[in-house]
mmCIF file with all atom_site columns, C-alpha atoms in Angstrom:
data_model
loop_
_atom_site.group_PDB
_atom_site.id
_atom_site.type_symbol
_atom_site.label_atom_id
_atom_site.label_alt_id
_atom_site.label_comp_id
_atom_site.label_asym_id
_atom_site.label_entity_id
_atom_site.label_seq_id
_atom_site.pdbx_PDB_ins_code
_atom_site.Cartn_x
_atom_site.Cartn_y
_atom_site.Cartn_z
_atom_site.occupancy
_atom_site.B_iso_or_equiv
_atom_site.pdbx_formal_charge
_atom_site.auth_seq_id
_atom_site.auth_comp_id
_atom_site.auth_asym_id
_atom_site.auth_atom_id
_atom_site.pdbx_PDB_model_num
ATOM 1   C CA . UNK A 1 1   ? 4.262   -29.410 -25.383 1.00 0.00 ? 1   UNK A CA 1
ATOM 2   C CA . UNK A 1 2   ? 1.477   -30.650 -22.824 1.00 0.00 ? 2   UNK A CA 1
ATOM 3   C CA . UNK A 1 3   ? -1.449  -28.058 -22.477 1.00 0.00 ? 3   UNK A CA 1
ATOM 4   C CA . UNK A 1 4   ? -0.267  -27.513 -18.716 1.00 0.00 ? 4   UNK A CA 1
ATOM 5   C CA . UNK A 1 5   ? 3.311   -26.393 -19.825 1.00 0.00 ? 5   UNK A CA 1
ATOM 6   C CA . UNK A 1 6   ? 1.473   -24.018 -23.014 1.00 0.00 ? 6   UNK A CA 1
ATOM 7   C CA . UNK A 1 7   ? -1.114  -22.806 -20.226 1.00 0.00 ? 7   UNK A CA 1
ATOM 8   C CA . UNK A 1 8   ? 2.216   -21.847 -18.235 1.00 0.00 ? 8   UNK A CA 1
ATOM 9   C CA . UNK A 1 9   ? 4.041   -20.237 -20.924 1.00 0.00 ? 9   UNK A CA 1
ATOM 10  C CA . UNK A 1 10  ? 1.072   -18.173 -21.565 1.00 0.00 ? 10  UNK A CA 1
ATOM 11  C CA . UNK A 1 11  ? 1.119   -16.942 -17.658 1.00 0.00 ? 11  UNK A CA 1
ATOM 12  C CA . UNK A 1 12  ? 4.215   -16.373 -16.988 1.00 0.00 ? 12  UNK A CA 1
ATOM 13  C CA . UNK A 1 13  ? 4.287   -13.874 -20.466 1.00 0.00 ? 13  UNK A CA 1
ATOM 14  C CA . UNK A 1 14  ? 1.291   -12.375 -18.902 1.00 0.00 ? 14  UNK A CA 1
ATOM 15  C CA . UNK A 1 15  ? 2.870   -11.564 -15.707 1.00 0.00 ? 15  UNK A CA 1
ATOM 16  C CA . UNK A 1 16  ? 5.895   -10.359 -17.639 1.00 0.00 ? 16  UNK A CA 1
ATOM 17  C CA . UNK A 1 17  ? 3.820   -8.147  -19.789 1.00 0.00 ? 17  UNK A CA 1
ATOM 18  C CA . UNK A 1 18  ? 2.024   -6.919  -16.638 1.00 0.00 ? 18  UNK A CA 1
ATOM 19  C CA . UNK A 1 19  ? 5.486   -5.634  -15.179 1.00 0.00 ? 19  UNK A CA 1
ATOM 20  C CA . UNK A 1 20  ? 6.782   -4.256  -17.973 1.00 0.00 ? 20  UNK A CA 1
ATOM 21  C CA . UNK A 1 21  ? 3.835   -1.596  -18.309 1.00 0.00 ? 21  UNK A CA 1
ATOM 22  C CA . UNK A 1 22  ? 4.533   1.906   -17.113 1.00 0.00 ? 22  UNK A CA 1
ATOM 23  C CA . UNK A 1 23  ? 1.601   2.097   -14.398 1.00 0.00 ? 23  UNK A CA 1
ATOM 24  C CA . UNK A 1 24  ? 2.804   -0.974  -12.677 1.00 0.00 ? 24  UNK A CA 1
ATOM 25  C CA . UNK A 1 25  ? 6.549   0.490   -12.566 1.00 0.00 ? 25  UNK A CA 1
ATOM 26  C CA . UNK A 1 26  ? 5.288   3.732   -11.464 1.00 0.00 ? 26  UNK A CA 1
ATOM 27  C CA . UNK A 1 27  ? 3.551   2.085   -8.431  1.00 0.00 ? 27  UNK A CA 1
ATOM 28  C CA . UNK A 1 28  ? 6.423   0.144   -7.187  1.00 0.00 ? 28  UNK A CA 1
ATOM 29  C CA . UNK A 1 29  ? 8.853   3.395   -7.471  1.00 0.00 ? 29  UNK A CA 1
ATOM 30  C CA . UNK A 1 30  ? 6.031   4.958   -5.332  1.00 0.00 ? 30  UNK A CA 1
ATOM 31  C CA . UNK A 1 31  ? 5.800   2.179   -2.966  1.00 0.00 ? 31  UNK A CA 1
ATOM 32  C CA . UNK A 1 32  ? 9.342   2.045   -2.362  1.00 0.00 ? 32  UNK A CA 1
ATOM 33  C CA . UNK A 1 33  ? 9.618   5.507   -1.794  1.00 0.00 ? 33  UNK A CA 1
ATOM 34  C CA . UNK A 1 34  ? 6.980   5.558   0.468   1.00 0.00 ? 34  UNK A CA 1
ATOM 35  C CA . UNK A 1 35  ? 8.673   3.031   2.309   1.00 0.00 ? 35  UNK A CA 1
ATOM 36  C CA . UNK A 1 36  ? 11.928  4.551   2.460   1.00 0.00 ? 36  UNK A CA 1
ATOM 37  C CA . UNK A 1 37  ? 10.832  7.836   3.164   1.00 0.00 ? 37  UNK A CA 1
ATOM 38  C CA . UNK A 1 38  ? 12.248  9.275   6.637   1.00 0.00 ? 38  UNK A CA 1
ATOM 39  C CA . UNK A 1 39  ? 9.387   11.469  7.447   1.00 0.00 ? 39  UNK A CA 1
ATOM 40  C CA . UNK A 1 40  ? 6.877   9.323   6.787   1.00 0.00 ? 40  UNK A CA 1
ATOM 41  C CA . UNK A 1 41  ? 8.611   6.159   8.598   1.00 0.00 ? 41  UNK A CA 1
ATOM 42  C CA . UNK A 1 42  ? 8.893   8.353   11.727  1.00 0.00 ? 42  UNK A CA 1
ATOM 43  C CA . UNK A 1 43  ? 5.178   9.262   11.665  1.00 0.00 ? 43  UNK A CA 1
ATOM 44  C CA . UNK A 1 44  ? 4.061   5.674   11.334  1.00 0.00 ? 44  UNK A CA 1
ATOM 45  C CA . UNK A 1 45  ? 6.087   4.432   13.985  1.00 0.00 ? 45  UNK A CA 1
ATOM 46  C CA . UNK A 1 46  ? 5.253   7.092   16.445  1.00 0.00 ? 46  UNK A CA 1
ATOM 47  C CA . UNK A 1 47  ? 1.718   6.312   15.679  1.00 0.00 ? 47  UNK A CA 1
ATOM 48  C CA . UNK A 1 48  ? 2.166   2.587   16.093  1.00 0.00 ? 48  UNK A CA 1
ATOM 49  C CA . UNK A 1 49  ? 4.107   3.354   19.205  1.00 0.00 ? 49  UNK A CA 1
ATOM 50  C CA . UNK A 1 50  ? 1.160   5.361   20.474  1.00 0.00 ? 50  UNK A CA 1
ATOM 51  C CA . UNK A 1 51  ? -1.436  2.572   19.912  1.00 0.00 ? 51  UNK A CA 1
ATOM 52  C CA . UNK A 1 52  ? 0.205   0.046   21.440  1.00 0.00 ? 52  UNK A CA 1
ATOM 53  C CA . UNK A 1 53  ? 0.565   1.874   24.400  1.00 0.00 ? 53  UNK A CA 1
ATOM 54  C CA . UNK A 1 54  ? -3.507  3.143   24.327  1.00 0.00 ? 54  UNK A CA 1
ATOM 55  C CA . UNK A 1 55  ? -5.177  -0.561  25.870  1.00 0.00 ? 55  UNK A CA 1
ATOM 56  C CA . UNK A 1 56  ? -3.251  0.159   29.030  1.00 0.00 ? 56  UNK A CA 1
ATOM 57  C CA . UNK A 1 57  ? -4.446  4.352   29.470  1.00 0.00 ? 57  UNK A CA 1
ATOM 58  C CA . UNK A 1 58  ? -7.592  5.080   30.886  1.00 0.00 ? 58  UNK A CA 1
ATOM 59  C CA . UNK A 1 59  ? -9.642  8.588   31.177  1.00 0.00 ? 59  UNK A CA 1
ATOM 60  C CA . UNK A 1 60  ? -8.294  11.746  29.632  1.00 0.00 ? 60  UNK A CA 1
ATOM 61  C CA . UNK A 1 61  ? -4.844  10.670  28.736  1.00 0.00 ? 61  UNK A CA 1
ATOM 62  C CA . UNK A 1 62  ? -6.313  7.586   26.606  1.00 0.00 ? 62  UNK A CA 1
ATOM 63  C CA . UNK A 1 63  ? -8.390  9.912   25.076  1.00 0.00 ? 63  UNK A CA 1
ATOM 64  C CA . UNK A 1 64  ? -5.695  12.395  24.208  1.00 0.00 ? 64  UNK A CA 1
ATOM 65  C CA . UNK A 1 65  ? -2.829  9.636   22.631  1.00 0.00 ? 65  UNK A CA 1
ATOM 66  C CA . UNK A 1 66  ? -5.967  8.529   20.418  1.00 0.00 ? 66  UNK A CA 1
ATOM 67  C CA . UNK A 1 67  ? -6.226  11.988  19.409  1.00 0.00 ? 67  UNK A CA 1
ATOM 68  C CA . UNK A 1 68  ? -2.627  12.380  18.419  1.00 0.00 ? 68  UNK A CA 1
ATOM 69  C CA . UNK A 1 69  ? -2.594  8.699   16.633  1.00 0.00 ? 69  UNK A CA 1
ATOM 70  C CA . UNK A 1 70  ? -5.887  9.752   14.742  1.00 0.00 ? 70  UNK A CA 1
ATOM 71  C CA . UNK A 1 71  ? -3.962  13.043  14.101  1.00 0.00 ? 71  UNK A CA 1
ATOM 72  C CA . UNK A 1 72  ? -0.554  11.243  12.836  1.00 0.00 ? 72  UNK A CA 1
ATOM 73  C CA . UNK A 1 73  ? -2.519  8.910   10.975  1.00 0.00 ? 73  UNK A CA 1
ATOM 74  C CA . UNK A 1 74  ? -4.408  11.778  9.009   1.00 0.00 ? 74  UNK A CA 1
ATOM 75  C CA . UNK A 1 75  ? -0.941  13.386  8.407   1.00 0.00 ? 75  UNK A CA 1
ATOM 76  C CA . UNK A 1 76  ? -0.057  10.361  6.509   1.00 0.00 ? 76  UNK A CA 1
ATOM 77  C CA . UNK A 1 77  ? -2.524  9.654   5.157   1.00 0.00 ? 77  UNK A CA 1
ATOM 78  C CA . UNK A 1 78  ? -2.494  12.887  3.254   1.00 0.00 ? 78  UNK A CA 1
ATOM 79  C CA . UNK A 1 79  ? 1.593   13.464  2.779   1.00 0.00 ? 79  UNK A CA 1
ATOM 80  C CA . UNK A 1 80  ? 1.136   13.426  -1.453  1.00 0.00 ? 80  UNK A CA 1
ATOM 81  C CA . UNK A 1 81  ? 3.724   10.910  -1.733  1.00 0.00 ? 81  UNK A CA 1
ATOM 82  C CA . UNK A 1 82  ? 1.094   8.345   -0.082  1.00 0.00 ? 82  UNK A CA 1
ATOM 83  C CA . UNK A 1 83  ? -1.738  9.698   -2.374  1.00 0.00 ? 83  UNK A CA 1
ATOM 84  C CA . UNK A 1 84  ? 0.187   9.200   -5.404  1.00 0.00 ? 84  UNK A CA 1
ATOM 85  C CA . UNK A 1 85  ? 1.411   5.900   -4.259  1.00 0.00 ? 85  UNK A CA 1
ATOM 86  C CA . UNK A 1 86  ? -2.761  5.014   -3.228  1.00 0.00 ? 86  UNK A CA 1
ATOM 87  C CA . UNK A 1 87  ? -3.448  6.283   -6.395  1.00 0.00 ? 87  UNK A CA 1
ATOM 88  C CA . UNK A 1 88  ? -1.366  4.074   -8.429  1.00 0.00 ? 88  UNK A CA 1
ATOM 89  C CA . UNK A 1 89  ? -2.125  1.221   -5.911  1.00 0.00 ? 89  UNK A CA 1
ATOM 90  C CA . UNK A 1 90  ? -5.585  1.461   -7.347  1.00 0.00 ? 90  UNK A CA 1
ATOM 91  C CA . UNK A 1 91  ? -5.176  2.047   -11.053 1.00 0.00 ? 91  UNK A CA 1
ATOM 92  C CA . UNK A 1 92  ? -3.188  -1.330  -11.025 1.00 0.00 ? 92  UNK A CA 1
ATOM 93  C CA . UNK A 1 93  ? -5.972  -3.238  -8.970  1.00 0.00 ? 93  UNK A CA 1
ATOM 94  C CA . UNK A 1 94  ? -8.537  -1.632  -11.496 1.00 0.00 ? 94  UNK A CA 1
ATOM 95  C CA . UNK A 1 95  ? -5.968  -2.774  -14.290 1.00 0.00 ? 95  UNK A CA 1
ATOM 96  C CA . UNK A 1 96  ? -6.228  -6.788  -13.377 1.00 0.00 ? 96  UNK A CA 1
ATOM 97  C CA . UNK A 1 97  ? -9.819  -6.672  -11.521 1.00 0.00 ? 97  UNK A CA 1
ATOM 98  C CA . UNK A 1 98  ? -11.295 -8.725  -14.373 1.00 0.00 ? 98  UNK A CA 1
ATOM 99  C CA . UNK A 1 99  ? -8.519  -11.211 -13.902 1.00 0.00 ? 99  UNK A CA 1
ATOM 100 C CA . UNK A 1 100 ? -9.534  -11.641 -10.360 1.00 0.00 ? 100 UNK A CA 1
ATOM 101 C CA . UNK A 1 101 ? -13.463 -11.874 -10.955 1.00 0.00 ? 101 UNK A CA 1
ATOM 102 C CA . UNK A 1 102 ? -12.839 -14.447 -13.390 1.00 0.00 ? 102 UNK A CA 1
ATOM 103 C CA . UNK A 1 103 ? -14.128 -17.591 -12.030 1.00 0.00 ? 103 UNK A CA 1
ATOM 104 C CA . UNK A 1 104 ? -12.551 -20.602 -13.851 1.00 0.00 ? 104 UNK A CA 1
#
């Protein structure tokens, strides 16, 4: 076995064992729930819809859809099935954050 195929071997049981552990798993179930969630789909597409439409209001009503995007946006940003998801987003990026320093 060349040291390129043992090098690869080694990776892809890495990235196997990765998977396998119970903080990654826990992220994904929260990042497909997040995604599938009704309530929180229809409060990131209103928002969305709203900033699209803010480059072409001027004045007051510009002011006032910003207002209601920032307002959306906070409302997401703090349903607790996002925090739990950012939370476990985080834990797995502090998990493999020396793999990603490592300068080879």
């Amino acid at each position: 076995m060349s040291e390129i195929e043992e090098l690869t071997l080694q990776a892809e049981k890495l990235l196997s064992d990765f998977k396998s552990l119970a903080c990654v798993k826990r992220y994904k179930e929260l990042k497909r729930a997040v995604e599938s969630d009704e309530y929180l789909i229809k409060i990131k597409t209103q928002r969305e819809k709203l900033q699209s439409t803010i480059k072409l209001l001027s004045g007051p009503k510009r002011d006032e859809v910003m207002k209601v995007t920032k307002e959306l946006q906070i409302e997401y940003d703090n349903h607790p099935l996002v925090i739990n998801y950012l939370t476990a987003k985080e834990e797995v990026l502090k998990f493999i954050e020396p793999l990603t320093e490592t300068k080879l």
